[in-house]
Short mmCIF file of C-alpha atoms in Angstrom, two decimals:
data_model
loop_
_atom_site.label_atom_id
_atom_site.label_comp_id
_atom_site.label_asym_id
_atom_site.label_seq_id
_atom_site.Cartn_x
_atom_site.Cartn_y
_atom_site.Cartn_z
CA UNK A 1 -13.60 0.15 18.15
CA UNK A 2 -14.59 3.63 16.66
CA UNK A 3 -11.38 5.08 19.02
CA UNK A 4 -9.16 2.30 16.80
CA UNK A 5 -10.07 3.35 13.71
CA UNK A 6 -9.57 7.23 13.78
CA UNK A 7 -6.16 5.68 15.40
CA UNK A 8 -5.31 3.73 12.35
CA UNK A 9 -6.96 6.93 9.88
CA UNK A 10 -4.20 8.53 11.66
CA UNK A 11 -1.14 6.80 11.84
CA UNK A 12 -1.28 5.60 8.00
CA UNK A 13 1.64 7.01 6.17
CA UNK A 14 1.80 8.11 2.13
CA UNK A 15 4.21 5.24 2.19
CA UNK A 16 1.22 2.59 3.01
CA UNK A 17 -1.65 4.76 1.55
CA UNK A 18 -3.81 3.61 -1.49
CA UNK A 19 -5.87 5.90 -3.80
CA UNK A 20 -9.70 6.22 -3.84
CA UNK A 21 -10.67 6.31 -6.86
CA UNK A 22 -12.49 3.87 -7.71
CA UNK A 23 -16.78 3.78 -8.47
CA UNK A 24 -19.33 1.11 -9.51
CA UNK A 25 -17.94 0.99 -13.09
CA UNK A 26 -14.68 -0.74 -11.60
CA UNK A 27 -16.32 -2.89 -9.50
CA UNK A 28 -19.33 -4.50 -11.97
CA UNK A 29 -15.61 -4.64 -14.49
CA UNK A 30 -13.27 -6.58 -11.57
CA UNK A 31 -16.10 -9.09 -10.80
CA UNK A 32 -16.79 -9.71 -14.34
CA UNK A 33 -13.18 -10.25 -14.85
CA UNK A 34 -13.12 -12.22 -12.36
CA UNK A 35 -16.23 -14.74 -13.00
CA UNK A 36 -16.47 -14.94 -17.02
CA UNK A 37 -13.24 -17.18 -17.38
CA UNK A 38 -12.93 -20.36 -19.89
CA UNK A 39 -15.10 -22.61 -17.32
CA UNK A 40 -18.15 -21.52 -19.10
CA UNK A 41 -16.68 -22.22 -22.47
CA UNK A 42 -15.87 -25.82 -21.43
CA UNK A 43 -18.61 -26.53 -18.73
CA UNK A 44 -21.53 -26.65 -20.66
CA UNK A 45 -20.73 -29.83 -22.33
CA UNK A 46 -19.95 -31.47 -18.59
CA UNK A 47 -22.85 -30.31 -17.04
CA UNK A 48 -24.93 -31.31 -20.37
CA UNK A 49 -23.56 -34.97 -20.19
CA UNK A 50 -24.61 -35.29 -16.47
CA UNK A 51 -28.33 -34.22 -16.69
CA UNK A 52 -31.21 -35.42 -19.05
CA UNK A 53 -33.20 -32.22 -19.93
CA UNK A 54 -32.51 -29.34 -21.10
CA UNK A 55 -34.68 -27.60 -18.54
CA UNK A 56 -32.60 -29.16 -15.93
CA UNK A 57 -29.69 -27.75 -16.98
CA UNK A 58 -30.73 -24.34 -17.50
CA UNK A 59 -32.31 -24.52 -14.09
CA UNK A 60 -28.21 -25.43 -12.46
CA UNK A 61 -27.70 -22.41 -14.43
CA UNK A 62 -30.21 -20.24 -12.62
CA UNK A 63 -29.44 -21.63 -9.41
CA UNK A 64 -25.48 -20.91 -9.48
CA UNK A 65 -26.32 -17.27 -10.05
CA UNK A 66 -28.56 -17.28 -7.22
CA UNK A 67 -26.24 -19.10 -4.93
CA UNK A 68 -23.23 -16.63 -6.16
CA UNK A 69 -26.15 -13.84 -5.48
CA UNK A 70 -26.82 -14.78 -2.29
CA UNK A 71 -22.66 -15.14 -1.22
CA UNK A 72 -23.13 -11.14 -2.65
CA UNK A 73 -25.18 -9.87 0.14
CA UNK A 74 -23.26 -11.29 2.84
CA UNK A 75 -19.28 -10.62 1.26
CA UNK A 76 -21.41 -6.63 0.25
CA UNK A 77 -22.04 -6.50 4.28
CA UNK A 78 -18.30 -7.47 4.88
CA UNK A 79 -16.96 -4.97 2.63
CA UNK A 80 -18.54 -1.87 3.39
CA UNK A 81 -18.44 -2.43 7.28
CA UNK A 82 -14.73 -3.41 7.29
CA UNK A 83 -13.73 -0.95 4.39
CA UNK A 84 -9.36 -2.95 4.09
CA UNK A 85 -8.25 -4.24 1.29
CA UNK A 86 -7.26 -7.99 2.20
CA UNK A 87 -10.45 -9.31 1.00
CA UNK A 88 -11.27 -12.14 3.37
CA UNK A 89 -8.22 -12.00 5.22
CA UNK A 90 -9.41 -9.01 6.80
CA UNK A 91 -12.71 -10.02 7.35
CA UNK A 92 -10.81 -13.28 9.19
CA UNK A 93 -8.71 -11.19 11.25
CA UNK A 94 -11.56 -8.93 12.39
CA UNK A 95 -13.93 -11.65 13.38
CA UNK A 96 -11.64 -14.53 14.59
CA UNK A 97 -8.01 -13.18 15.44
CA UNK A 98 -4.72 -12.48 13.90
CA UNK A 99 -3.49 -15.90 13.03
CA UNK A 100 -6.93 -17.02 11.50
CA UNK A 101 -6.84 -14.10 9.36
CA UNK A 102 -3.26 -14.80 8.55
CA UNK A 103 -4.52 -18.34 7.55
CA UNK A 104 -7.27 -17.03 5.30
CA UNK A 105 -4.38 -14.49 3.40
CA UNK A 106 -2.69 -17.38 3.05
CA UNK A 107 -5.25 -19.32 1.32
CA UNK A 108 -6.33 -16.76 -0.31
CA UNK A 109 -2.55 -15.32 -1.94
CA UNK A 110 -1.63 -18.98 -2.86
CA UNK A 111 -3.78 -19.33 -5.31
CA UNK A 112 -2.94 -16.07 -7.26
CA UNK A 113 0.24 -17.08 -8.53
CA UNK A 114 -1.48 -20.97 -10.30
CA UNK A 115 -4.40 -19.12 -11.41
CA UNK A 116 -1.97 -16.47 -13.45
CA UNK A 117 0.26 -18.86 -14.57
CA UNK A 118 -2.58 -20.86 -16.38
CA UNK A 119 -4.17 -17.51 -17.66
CA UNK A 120 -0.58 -16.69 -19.34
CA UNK A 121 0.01 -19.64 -20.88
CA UNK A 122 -3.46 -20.17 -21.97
CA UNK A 123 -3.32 -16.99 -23.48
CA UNK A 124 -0.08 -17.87 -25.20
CA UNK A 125 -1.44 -21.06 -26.43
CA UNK A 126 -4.21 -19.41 -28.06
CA UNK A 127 -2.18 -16.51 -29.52
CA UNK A 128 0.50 -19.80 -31.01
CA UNK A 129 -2.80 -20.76 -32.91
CA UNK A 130 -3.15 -16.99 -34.76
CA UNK A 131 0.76 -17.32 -34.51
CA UNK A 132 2.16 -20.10 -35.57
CA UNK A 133 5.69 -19.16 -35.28
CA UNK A 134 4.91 -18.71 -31.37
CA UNK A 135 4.22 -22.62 -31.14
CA UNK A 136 7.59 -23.21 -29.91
CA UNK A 137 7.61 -20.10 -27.22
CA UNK A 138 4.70 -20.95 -25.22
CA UNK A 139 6.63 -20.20 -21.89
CA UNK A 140 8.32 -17.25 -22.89
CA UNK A 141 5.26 -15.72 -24.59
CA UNK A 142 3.05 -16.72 -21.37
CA UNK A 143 6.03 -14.22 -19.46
CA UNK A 144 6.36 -11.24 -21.82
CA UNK A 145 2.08 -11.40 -21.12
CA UNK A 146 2.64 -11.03 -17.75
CA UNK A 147 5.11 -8.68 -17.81
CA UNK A 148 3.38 -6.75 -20.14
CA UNK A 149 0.23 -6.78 -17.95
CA UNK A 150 2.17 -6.39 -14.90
CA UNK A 151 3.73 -2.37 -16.42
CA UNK A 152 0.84 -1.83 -17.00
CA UNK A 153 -0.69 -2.33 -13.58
CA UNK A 154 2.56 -0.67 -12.34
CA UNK A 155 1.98 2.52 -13.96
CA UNK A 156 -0.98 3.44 -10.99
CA UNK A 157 -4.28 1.79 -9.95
CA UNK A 158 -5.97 4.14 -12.73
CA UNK A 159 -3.88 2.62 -15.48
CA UNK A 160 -4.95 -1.29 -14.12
CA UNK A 161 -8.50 -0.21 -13.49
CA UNK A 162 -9.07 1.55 -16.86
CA UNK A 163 -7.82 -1.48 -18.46
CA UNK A 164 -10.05 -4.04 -16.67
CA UNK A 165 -12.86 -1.89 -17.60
CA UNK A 166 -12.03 -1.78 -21.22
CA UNK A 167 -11.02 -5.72 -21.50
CA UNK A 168 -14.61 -6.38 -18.71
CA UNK A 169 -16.54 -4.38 -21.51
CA UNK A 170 -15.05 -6.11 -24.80
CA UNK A 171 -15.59 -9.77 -22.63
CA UNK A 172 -19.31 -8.49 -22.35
CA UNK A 173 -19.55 -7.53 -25.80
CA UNK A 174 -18.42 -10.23 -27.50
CA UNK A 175 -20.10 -13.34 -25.37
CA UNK A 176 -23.30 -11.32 -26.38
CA UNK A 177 -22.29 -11.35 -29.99
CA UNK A 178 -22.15 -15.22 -29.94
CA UNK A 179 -24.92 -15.21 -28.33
CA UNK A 180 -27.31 -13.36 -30.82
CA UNK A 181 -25.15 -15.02 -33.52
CA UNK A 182 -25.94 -18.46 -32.14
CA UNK A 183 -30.04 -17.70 -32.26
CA UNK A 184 -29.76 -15.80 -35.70
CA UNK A 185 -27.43 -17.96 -38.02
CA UNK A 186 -27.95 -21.51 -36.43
CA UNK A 187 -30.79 -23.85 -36.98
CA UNK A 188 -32.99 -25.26 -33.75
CA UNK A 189 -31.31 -28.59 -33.12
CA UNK A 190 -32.97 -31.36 -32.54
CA UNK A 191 -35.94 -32.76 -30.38
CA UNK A 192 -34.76 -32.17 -27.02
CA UNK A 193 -35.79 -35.55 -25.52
CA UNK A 194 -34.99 -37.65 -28.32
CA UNK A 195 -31.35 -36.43 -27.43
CA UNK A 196 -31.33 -36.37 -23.82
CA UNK A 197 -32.73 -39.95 -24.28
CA UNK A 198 -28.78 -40.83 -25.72
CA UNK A 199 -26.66 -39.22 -22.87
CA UNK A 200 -29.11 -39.80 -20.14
CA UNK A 201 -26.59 -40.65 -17.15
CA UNK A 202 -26.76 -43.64 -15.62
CA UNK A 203 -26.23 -42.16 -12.04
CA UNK A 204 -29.16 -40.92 -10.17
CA UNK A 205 -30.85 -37.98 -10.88
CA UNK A 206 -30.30 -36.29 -7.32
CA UNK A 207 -26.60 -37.22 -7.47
CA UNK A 208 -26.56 -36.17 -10.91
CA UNK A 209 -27.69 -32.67 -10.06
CA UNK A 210 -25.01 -32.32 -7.54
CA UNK A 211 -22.00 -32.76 -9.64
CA UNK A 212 -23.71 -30.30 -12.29
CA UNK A 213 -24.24 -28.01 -9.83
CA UNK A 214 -20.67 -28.16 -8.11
CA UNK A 215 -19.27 -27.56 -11.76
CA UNK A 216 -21.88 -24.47 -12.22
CA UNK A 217 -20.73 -22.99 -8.89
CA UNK A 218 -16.90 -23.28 -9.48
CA UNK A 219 -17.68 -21.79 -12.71
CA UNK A 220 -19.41 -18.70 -11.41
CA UNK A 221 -16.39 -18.35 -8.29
CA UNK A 222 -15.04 -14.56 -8.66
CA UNK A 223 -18.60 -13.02 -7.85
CA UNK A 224 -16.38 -11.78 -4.79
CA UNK A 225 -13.65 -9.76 -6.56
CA UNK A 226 -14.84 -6.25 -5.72
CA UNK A 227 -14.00 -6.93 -1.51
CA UNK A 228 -10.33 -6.59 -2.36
CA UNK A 229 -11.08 -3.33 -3.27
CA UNK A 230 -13.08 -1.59 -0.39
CA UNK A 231 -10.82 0.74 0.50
CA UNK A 232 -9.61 2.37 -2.65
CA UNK A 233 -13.68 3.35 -3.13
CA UNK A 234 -14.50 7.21 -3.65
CA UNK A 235 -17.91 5.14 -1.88
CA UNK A 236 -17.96 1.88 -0.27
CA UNK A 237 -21.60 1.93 -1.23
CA UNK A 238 -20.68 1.06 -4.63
CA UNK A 239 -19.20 -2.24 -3.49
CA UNK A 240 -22.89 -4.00 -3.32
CA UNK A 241 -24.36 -2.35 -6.13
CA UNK A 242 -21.38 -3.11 -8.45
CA UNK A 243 -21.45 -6.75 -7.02
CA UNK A 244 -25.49 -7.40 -7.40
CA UNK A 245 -25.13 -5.59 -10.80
CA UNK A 246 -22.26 -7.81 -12.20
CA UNK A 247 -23.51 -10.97 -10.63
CA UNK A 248 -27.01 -11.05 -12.58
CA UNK A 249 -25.69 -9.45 -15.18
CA UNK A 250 -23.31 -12.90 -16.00
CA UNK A 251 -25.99 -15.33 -14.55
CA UNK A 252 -28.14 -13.46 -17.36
CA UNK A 253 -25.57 -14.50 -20.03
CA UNK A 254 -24.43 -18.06 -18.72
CA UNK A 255 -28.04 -19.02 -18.57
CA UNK A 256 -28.39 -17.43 -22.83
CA UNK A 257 -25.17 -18.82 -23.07
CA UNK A 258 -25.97 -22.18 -22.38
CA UNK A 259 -29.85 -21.43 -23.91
CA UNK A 260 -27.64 -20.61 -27.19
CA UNK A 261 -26.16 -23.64 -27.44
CA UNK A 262 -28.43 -26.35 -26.42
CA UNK A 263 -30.70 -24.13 -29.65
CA UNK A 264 -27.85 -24.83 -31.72
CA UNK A 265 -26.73 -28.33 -31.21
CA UNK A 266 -28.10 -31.67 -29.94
CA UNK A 267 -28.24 -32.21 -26.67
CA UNK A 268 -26.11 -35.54 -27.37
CA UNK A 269 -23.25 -33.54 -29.24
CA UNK A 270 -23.17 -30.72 -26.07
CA UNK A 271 -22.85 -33.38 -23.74
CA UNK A 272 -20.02 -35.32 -25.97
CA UNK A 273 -18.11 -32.08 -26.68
CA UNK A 274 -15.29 -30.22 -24.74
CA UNK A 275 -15.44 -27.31 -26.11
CA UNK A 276 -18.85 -26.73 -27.20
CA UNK A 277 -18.71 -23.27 -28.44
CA UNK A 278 -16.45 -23.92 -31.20
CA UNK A 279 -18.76 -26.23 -32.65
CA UNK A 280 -21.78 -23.53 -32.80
CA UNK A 281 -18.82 -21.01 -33.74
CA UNK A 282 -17.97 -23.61 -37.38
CA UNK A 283 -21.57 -23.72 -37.87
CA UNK A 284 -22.12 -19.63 -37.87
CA UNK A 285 -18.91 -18.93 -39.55
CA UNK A 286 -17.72 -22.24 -41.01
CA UNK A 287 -13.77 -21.88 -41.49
CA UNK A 288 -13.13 -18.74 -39.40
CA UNK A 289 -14.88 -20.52 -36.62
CA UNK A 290 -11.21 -21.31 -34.83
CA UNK A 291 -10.61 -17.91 -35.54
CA UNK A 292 -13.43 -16.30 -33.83
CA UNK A 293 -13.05 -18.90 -30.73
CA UNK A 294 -9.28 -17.44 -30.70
CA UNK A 295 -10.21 -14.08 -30.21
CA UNK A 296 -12.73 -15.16 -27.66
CA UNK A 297 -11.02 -17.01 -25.28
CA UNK A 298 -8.25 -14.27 -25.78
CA UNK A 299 -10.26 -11.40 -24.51
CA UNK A 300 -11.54 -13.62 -21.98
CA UNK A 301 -7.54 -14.40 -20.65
CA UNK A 302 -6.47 -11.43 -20.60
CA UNK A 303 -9.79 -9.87 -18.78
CA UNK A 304 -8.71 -12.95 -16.08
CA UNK A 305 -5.22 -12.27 -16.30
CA UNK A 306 -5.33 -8.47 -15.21
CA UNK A 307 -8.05 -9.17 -12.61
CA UNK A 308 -5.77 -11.39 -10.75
CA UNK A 309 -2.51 -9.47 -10.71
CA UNK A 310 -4.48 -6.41 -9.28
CA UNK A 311 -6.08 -8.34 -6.84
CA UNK A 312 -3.61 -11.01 -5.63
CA UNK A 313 -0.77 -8.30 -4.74
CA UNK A 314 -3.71 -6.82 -2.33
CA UNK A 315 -3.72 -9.69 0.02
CA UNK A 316 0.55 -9.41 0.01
CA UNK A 317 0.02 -5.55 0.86
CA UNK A 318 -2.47 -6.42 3.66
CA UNK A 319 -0.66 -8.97 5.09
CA UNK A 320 2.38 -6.75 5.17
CA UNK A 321 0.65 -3.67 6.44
CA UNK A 322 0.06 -5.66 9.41
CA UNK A 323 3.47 -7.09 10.24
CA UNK A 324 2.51 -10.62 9.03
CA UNK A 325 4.81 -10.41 5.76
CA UNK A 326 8.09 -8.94 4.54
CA UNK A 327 8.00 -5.49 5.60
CA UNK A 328 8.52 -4.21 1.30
CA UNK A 329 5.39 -5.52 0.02
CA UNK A 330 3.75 -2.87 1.99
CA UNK A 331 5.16 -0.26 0.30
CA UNK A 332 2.26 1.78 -2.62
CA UNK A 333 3.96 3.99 -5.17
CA UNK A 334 3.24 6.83 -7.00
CA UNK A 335 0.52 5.34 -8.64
CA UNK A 336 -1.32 3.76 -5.70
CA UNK A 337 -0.65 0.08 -6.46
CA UNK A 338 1.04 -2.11 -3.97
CA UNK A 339 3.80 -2.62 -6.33
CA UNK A 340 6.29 -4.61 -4.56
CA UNK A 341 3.55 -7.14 -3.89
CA UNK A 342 3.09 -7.26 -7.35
CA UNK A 343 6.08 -8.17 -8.37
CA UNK A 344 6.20 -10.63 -5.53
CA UNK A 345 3.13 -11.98 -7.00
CA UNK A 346 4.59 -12.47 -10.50
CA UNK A 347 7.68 -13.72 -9.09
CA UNK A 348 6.32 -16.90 -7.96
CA UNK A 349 4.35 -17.29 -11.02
CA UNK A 350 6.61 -17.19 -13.51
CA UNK A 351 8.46 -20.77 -12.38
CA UNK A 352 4.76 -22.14 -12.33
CA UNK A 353 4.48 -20.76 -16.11
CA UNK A 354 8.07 -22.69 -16.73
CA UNK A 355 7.34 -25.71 -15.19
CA UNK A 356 3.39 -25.86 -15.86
CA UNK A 357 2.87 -27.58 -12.42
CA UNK A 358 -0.31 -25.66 -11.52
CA UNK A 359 -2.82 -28.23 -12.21
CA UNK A 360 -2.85 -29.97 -8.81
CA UNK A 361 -2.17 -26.35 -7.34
CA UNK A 362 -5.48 -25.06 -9.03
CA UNK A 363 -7.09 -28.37 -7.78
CA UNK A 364 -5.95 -27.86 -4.12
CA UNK A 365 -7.15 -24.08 -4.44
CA UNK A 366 -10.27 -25.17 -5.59
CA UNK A 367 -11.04 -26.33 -1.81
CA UNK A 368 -9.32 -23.64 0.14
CA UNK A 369 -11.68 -21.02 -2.00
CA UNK A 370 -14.81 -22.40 -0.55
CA UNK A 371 -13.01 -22.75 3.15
CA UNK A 372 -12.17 -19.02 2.71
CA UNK A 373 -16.35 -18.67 1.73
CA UNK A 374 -17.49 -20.21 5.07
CA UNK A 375 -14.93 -18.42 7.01
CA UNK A 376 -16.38 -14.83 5.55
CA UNK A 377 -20.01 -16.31 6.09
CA UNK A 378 -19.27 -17.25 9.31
CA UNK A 379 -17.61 -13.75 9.78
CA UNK A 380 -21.12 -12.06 8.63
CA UNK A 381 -22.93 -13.97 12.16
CA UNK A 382 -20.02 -13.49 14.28
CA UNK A 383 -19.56 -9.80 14.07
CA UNK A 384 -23.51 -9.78 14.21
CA UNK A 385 -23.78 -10.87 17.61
CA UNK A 386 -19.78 -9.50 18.98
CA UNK A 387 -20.10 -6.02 17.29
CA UNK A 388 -23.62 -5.15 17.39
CA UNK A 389 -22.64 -1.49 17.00
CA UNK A 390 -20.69 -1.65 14.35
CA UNK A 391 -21.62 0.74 11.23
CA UNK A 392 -23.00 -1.06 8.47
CA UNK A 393 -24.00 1.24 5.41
CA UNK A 394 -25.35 -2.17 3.63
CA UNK A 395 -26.63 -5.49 5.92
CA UNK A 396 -26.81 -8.71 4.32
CA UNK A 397 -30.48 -8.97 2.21
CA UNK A 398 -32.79 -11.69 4.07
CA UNK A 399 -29.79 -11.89 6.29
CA UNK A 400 -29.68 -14.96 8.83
CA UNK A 401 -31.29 -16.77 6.08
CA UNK A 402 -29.72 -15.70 2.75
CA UNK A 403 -26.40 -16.13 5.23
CA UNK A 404 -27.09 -19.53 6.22
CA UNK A 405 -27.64 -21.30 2.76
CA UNK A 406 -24.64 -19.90 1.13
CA UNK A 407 -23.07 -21.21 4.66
CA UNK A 408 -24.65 -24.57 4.37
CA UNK A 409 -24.08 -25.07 0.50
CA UNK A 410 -20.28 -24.06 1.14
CA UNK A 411 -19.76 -26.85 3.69
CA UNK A 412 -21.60 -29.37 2.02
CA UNK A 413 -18.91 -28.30 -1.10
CA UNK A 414 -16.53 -29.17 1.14
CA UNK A 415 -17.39 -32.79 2.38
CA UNK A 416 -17.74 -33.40 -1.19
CA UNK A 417 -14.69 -32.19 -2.33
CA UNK A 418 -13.03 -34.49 0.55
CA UNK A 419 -15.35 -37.54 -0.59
CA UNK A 420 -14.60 -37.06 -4.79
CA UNK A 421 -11.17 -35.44 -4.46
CA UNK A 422 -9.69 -37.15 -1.19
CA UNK A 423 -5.74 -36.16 -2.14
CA UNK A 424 -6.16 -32.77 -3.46
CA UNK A 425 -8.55 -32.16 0.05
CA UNK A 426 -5.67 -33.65 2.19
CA UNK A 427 -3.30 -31.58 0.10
CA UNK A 428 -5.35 -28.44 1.20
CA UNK A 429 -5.35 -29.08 4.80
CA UNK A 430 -2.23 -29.80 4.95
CA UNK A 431 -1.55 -26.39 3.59
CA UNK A 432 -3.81 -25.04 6.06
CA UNK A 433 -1.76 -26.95 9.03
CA UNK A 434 1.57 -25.22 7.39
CA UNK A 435 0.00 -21.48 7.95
CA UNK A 436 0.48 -22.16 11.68
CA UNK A 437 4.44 -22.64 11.64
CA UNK A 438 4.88 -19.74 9.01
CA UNK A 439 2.50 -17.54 11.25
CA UNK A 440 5.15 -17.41 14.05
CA UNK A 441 8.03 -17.33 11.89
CA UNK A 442 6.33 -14.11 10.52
CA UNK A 443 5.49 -12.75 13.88
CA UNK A 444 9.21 -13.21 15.39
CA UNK A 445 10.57 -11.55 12.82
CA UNK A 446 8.38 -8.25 12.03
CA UNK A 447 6.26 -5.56 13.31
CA UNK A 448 3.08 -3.84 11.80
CA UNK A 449 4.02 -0.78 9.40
CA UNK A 450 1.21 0.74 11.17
CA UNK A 451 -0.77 0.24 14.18
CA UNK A 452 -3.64 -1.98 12.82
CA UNK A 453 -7.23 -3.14 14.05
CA UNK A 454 -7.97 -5.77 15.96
#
């Protein structure tokens, strides 16, 4: 294996190289782009109308950090002993074989595309409501975002990495100023029983707990963002400590988050409301209240936005680099970003942003994220036991254990997703099935760039 590697050091060309320059400051910014998203704006209230105490539900707050912690040590391990970009399509193609890592890229890439298409537009909605003359140009506003974005990510991986750092940092900044605000300018709200007493669900409590939990969980999905990015670190080392960092760091604020505003309002009106920030926001700042939301969810977009059109085009570039897709996507230019990937990438999102049929596609995602989890878990134990030898700088923390609940938890996640969400499920596998055909198209038709691991 060690013979392989110096083979594929080697035989990498400028043409297929990316830069290293990227620390722990780019990787706590990328996974906070990539877990602080609207869900935690909008969750709250869900999670709120399915428990009955408000210790409860800051307790499904504590434990979706800790399961997103624990997916950390094992993704951490991944990262810095198989130092690709690809994310888990690597991992899958080091541990199980070409065409299961094919599969996983996939997966993985298919989702990019939905998930920047409903950033864009979101965005554009929200910039219509500071804008009203944009009202009618929702589509074409979502696209000059993109684009916009998209040059800027073009100009080199410094320019996109600079810019998730800055956008990371003003996300950071300003859920903290709600926060405080939240604690300083709102009254206590009511007894806390007398208003779990009017939403108490009439489900049981153990069943209850699991839908709060599998809407916690999706919420905190992105804790993994920093794998894409292995090997364009100065220090692969950084890839753990970034990851713990920036994982407790936003379990800290979802947990105040939601501690804010179950202090503000009663329980009954979190549980009843959609959007339960922007009622705390009219109480602290009465009219401006929209206003302040706005520029929330705004920073928040565009944080999400740039996180996924640096890491999506990664998976393209992989895939390509290894003579499983069109030959030009592997190409890196000046700048060290994968740039014909990119604009692959935005490509195929920009008739999801006209047509705005990404809901079912961000449903059907929603499963093939936590099959790509159990592959890279099951990754972890398989290259435990079939490459012994094999240098790992960072092991999994509590490793089997830590390894097997995130394992456990991600297949239960599954069988319920295939129990509550039968057609979007089938939808998924079906997608999975359609990898095969695509996988031998793809191999009768092109070559690795470069000779690549097994």
């Amino acid at each position: 294996m060690v013979e392989s590697e110096l083979l594929f050091t080697k035989q990498v060309t400028e043409t297929h190289q990316l830069k290293k320059i990227l620390g722990v400051s780019f990787g706590v910014a990328v996974t906070i782009g990539g877990m602080i998203g609207l869900g935690i704006l909008r969750t709250p209230g869900a999670v709120a109308a399915e428990l009955s105490s408000v210790w409860l539900i800051l307790l499904v707050w504590t434990v979706g950090g800790i399961y997103a912690l624990l997916g950390v040590f094992s993704a951490a391990e991944l990262g810095v002993s198989i130092p690709r970009t690809g994310g888990w399509y690597s991992f899958a193609r080091r541990a199980f074989g070409e065409y299961a890592g094919f599969a996983a890229g996939w997966m993985d890439w298919i989702a990019y595309p939905a998930t920047i298409a409903i950033a864009a537009i979101t965005t554009a909605q929200y910039l219509a409501l500071l804008f009203p003359g944009l009202t009618n140009y929702v589509s074409l506003t979502a696209i000059a975002i993109v684009l916009a974005v998209t040059f800027v990510n073009c100009l080199g991986l410094r320019s996109g990495s600079r810019f998730q750092e800055i956008l990371s940092f003003l996300k950071a900044f300003v859920f903290l100023a709600v926060i405080v605000a939240a604690f300083v300018f709102t009254g206590e709200a009511e007894s806390s029983t007398q208003a779990a007493e009017s939403v108490r669900p009439a489900i049981p409590l153990a069943t209850a707990l699991i839908i709060a939990l599998q809407a916690v969980i999706y919420t905190y999905d992105g804790w993994y963002s920093a794998i894409y990015f292995s090997e364009e670190c100065t220090d692969t080392s950084s890839i753990p400590r970034s990851m713990v960092i920036a994982v407790i760091f936003v379990t800290i604020i979802y947990v105040l988050f939601n501690a804010a505003l179950l202090y503000s309002l009663p329980l009954s009106q979190l549980a009843s409301s959609t959007l339960p920030v922007a009622d705390v926001a009219n109480k602290i700042f009465g009219i401006y209240g929209d206003r302040v939301i706005t520029v929330v969810a705004l920073v928040t977009l565009l944080s999400i936005l740039n996180a996924n059109l640096l890491t999506g085009p990664r998976i393209l570039f992989a895939l390509s680099r290894d003579g499983l897709f069109t030959k030009s996507a592997g190409k890196v230019n000046e700048g060290g970003t994968p740039a014909n990937a990119l604009f692959i990438t935005v490509a195929v999102s920009i008739p999801v942003i006209l047509t705005g049929s990404f809901e079912t596609i961000l449903a059907v995602t929603a499963f093939l994220f936590i099959a790509l989890y159990v592959s890279g878990f099951l990754a972890v134990i398989v290259l435990r036991y079939r490459e012994a030898d094999l240098a790992r700088p960072y092991k999994a923390f509590g490793y089997p254990w830590t390894t097997g609940i995130v394992l456990l938890g991600s297949f239960a996640f599954l069988i319920g997703a295939i129990v509550t969400d039968t057609l979007n499920a089938l939808y998924a596998i079906g997608l999975m099935i359609l990898s095969l055909p695509f996988y031998y198209l793809v191999k009768r038709t092109r070559k690795p760039a470069v000779e690549s691991l097994p």
